[in-house]
Coordinates of C-alpha atoms in Angstrom, one line a residue:
X52 CA -0.3 0.1 0.3
X53 CA 2.5 2.5 0.8
X54 CA 4.3 1.8 -2.2
X55 CA 1.3 2.9 -4.1
X56 CA 0.9 5.7 -2.1
X57 CA 4.3 6.7 -2.6
X58 CA 4.0 6.3 -6.7
X59 CA 0.8 8.2 -6.3
X60 CA 2.2 11.5 -5.0
X61 CA 6.0 11.2 -7.0
X62 CA 4.5 11.3 -10.5
X63 CA 3.1 14.5 -10.3
X64 CA 5.6 15.6 -8.5
X65 CA 8.1 14.7 -11.2
X66 CA 6.3 16.3 -13.7
X67 CA 6.1 19.5 -12.6
X68 CA 9.6 19.3 -11.9
X69 CA 10.0 18.5 -15.4
X70 CA 8.3 21.4 -16.3
X71 CA 10.3 23.9 -14.3
X72 CA 13.5 22.4 -15.4
X73 CA 13.7 20.9 -11.5
X74 CA 16.2 23.9 -10.5
X75 CA 16.4 27.4 -11.8
X76 CA 20.1 28.7 -10.4
X77 CA 23.0 26.3 -11.4
X78 CA 23.9 24.5 -8.3
X79 CA 27.0 23.1 -6.9
X80 CA 28.2 20.1 -9.1
X81 CA 28.2 18.0 -5.8
X82 CA 24.8 18.3 -5.5
X83 CA 23.8 17.3 -9.1
X84 CA 22.5 13.7 -9.2
X85 CA 21.7 14.0 -12.8
X86 CA 21.9 16.2 -16.0
X87 CA 19.8 16.2 -19.0
X88 CA 21.3 18.9 -21.7
X89 CA 20.4 22.2 -19.1
X90 CA 18.5 20.9 -16.7
X91 CA 19.9 19.3 -13.8
X92 CA 18.1 17.0 -10.6
X93 CA 20.1 18.1 -7.0
X94 CA 20.1 15.8 -4.2
X95 CA 18.0 18.2 -2.1
X96 CA 14.8 17.8 -4.8
X97 CA 15.4 14.1 -4.5
X98 CA 15.5 14.0 -0.7
X99 CA 12.1 16.3 -0.6
X100 CA 10.4 13.5 -2.7
X101 CA 11.3 11.0 0.1
X102 CA 9.1 10.2 3.2
X103 CA 11.1 10.4 6.6
X104 CA 9.8 6.5 7.2
X105 CA 11.4 5.4 4.3
X106 CA 14.6 3.6 5.0
X107 CA 17.5 0.9 4.1
X108 CA 16.6 -0.7 0.8
X109 CA 13.3 0.8 0.4
X110 CA 14.7 4.1 0.0
X111 CA 17.6 3.7 -2.0
X112 CA 15.4 1.8 -4.6
X113 CA 12.9 4.9 -4.6
X114 CA 15.6 7.1 -5.2
X115 CA 16.6 5.1 -8.1
X116 CA 13.0 5.4 -9.1
X117 CA 13.2 9.1 -9.0
X118 CA 16.0 10.1 -10.7
X119 CA 15.5 7.5 -13.9
X120 CA 11.7 8.5 -13.9
X121 CA 13.2 12.4 -14.4
X122 CA 15.6 11.6 -16.7
X123 CA 13.4 9.4 -19.1
X124 CA 10.4 12.3 -18.7
X125 CA 13.2 15.1 -19.8
X126 CA 14.8 12.8 -22.5
X127 CA 11.6 11.5 -24.2
X128 CA 9.8 15.3 -23.6
X129 CA 13.0 16.6 -25.8
X130 CA 12.2 13.8 -28.4
X131 CA 8.6 15.0 -28.6
X132 CA 9.5 18.5 -28.8
X133 CA 11.5 17.7 -31.7
X134 CA 8.9 16.0 -33.5
X135 CA 6.8 19.1 -33.4
X136 CA 4.9 17.8 -30.2
X137 CA 3.8 20.5 -27.7
X138 CA 1.1 20.9 -25.0
X139 CA -2.4 22.5 -25.4
X140 CA -3.0 25.5 -24.1
X141 CA -5.1 23.7 -21.6
X142 CA -2.2 21.8 -20.4
X143 CA -0.3 24.3 -20.0
X144 CA -2.6 26.6 -17.9
X145 CA -3.0 23.2 -15.6
X146 CA 1.0 23.4 -15.4
X147 CA 1.0 27.6 -14.1
X148 CA -2.1 26.6 -12.3
X149 CA -0.2 24.2 -9.9
X150 CA 2.4 26.6 -9.6
X151 CA 0.5 29.0 -8.2
X152 CA -1.2 26.4 -6.2
X153 CA 1.7 25.5 -4.3
X154 CA 2.9 29.0 -3.9
X155 CA -0.5 30.0 -2.2
X156 CA -0.3 26.9 -0.1
X157 CA 3.2 27.9 0.9
X158 CA 2.1 31.6 1.5
X159 CA -1.0 30.3 3.6
X160 CA 1.2 28.5 5.7
X161 CA 3.3 30.9 6.2
X162 CA 0.8 34.2 7.1
X163 CA -1.8 31.9 9.0
X164 CA -1.6 30.7 12.8
X165 CA -2.8 27.1 13.4
X166 CA -3.0 27.6 17.4
X167 CA -5.9 29.9 17.2
X168 CA -7.2 30.3 20.7
X169 CA -10.9 29.4 21.3
X170 CA -12.3 30.6 24.2
X171 CA -14.9 28.2 26.6
X172 CA -17.4 31.9 25.9
X173 CA -17.2 30.9 22.5
X174 CA -17.7 27.3 22.7
X175 CA -20.9 28.1 25.0
X176 CA -22.1 30.2 22.8
X177 CA -22.0 28.4 19.8
X178 CA -23.5 25.3 21.5
X179 CA -26.5 27.4 22.9
X180 CA -27.2 28.9 19.4
X181 CA -26.7 25.6 17.7
X182 CA -28.0 23.3 20.0
X183 CA -30.5 21.9 17.3
X184 CA -27.0 20.2 15.9
X185 CA -26.4 18.1 19.1
X186 CA -30.0 16.3 19.3
X187 CA -29.9 12.9 19.8
X188 CA -31.0 10.9 17.1
X189 CA -31.7 7.4 18.6
X190 CA -31.9 5.9 22.6
X191 CA -27.9 6.0 23.9
X192 CA -26.6 4.3 26.2
X193 CA -23.1 4.8 28.6
X194 CA -21.7 1.5 28.7
X195 CA -18.8 0.0 30.8
X196 CA -17.5 -3.2 29.1
X197 CA -15.4 -6.2 30.3
X198 CA -14.1 -8.9 28.6
X199 CA -12.9 -12.0 29.3
X200 CA -12.0 -15.0 26.8
X201 CA -12.5 -17.6 29.4
X202 CA -14.5 -16.8 32.8
X203 CA -11.9 -16.4 36.0
X204 CA -13.9 -17.7 38.8
X205 CA -12.6 -15.5 41.5
X206 CA -12.9 -12.2 38.9
X207 CA -16.4 -12.9 38.3
X208 CA -16.9 -13.0 42.3
X209 CA -15.3 -9.9 42.3
X210 CA -17.9 -8.6 39.8
X211 CA -20.7 -9.9 41.1
X212 CA -19.7 -7.9 44.5
X213 CA -18.9 -4.7 43.1
X214 CA -21.2 -1.6 42.2
X215 CA -18.9 -0.5 39.7
X216 CA -17.3 -2.5 37.0
X217 CA -15.1 0.3 35.9
X218 CA -13.1 -0.4 39.4
X219 CA -12.8 -4.0 38.7
X220 CA -11.4 -3.4 35.3
X221 CA -8.9 -1.0 36.5
X222 CA -7.6 -3.0 39.4
X223 CA -7.1 -6.1 36.9
X224 CA -6.4 -5.0 33.7
X225 CA -7.8 -7.8 32.0
X226 CA -7.0 -7.8 28.1
X227 CA -9.9 -7.8 25.8
X228 CA -7.6 -8.5 22.8
X229 CA -8.7 -7.3 19.3
X230 CA -12.5 -6.9 20.0
X231 CA -14.3 -3.9 18.6
X232 CA -15.0 -3.1 22.4
X233 CA -12.3 -2.3 24.0
X234 CA -12.1 -3.0 28.2
X235 CA -13.3 0.2 30.0
X236 CA -15.8 3.2 29.8
X237 CA -16.9 3.4 26.2
X238 CA -18.9 6.2 26.8
X239 CA -22.1 7.1 25.0
X240 CA -23.2 4.5 22.1
X241 CA -25.7 4.6 20.2
X242 CA -27.9 1.1 21.3
X243 CA -28.5 0.2 17.5
X244 CA -24.5 -0.3 17.2
X245 CA -24.3 -2.4 20.5
X246 CA -24.1 -6.4 19.6
X247 CA -27.4 -8.2 19.3
X248 CA -26.5 -10.2 22.5
X249 CA -25.4 -6.8 24.4
X250 CA -28.7 -5.1 23.0
X251 CA -31.0 -8.1 24.7
X252 CA -29.0 -8.0 27.9
X253 CA -29.7 -4.4 28.5
X254 CA -33.1 -3.9 27.6
X255 CA -35.0 -2.7 30.3
X256 CA -32.1 -2.7 32.9
X257 CA -31.8 0.2 35.0
X258 CA -28.6 2.3 35.4
X259 CA -25.9 1.2 37.4
X260 CA -26.6 -2.5 37.1
X261 CA -23.9 -4.9 36.2
X262 CA -25.1 -7.3 34.2
X263 CA -23.4 -10.9 32.7
X264 CA -21.7 -12.8 31.8
X265 CA -23.3 -12.3 28.5
X266 CA -21.8 -15.4 26.0
X267 CA -20.7 -14.7 22.4
X268 CA -18.5 -16.4 19.9
X269 CA -15.6 -14.3 21.0
X270 CA -15.9 -15.2 24.9
X271 CA -17.7 -13.8 27.6
X272 CA -19.1 -10.3 28.6
X273 CA -20.0 -8.1 31.7
X274 CA -21.9 -4.7 31.0
X275 CA -22.9 -1.8 33.3
X276 CA -25.1 1.2 32.3
X277 CA -24.0 4.1 33.4
X278 CA -26.4 6.3 32.0
X279 CA -29.5 6.3 29.3
X280 CA -30.7 9.4 26.9
X281 CA -33.1 8.8 24.6
X282 CA -33.7 10.1 21.1
X283 CA -34.4 13.7 21.0
X284 CA -32.2 14.7 23.6
X285 CA -29.9 17.3 23.4
X286 CA -26.0 16.2 23.8
X287 CA -24.4 17.6 26.6
X288 CA -21.6 20.3 26.4
X289 CA -19.0 18.1 27.6
X290 CA -19.3 15.3 24.9
X291 CA -19.6 18.0 22.5
X292 CA -17.2 20.5 23.9
X293 CA -13.8 19.3 21.6
X294 CA -15.5 18.9 18.8
X295 CA -17.0 22.8 18.9
X296 CA -13.3 23.7 19.3
X297 CA -12.3 22.1 16.4
X298 CA -14.7 23.6 14.3
X299 CA -14.3 26.6 15.7
X300 CA -10.5 26.9 14.8
X301 CA -11.6 25.4 11.9
X302 CA -14.0 28.7 10.8
X303 CA -11.4 30.9 12.6
X304 CA -8.8 29.6 9.9
X305 CA -11.1 29.8 6.8
X306 CA -11.4 33.7 8.1
X307 CA -7.8 34.0 7.8
X308 CA -7.7 32.7 4.5
X309 CA -10.5 34.8 3.1
X310 CA -9.0 37.8 4.6
X311 CA -5.9 37.3 2.9
X312 CA -7.6 36.1 -0.1
X313 CA -9.5 39.2 -0.1
X314 CA -6.7 41.7 0.1
X315 CA -4.4 39.9 -2.8
X316 CA -7.2 40.1 -5.1
X317 CA -7.7 43.7 -4.2
X318 CA -3.9 44.1 -4.7
X319 CA -3.7 42.9 -8.0
X320 CA -6.7 43.9 -9.2
X321 CA -8.2 40.4 -9.8
X322 CA -11.9 40.4 -12.0
X323 CA -13.9 38.0 -12.9
X324 CA -16.4 37.5 -15.7
X325 CA -19.1 34.7 -15.2
X326 CA -21.5 36.2 -17.6
X327 CA -19.2 35.5 -20.6
X328 CA -19.5 31.6 -19.3
X329 CA -22.9 30.9 -18.4

């Protein structure tokens, strides 16, 4: 999979390198790893194309592919020019636009803040004015889950004597393996997303009750319902606070981009004539 991803982003970048000549100024000869006529490829450019986690023989192989592809593209491109093959206006526009996109992206990164502060008051104000977005559309339960591949009589006895399944889990630290439900507090979970065995077990049970063991193909489960929330109720602020903060940071960042873009458009007198298209 990773090799496919490497090829996915390497090809368009190499295409841009071919179009831009890979290097604008004549570099130190010690930096040159390939040359085709007046075009050179430097170590710096090659290293920038290699993911940091690529090591050893995989790294060496990727370097060879980058260099070979660059040389092949340039030499074949020169043959194409000699035979009168050229890019269409649309293809030339794509090259220019790709360069502009990359420069614009670097500009935004240099001018924008990524640690934008969001206050608790901003989060609260957003929550109070957008409560309709946080209405549950199905019943939910706050569930504590304990999995045992094989029943341990001592642990089962401890569970049945306890009023808190979470305390039993924290004390014994049993391993849930590769199950979709880890051991511990699962938070609020839509009832319909639970296994059918779990749904049947907790049906009608009061909050606080520890139920189990529930037998499944994986092993044995104990469940405790800490709270129930019906469909149509509003999620508490604590449950959505982090999501709201991320959304507000995103909106602030988008506003930064909008202001920078608007300033640049005014500075260079940008105009649009949609009436000539629609």
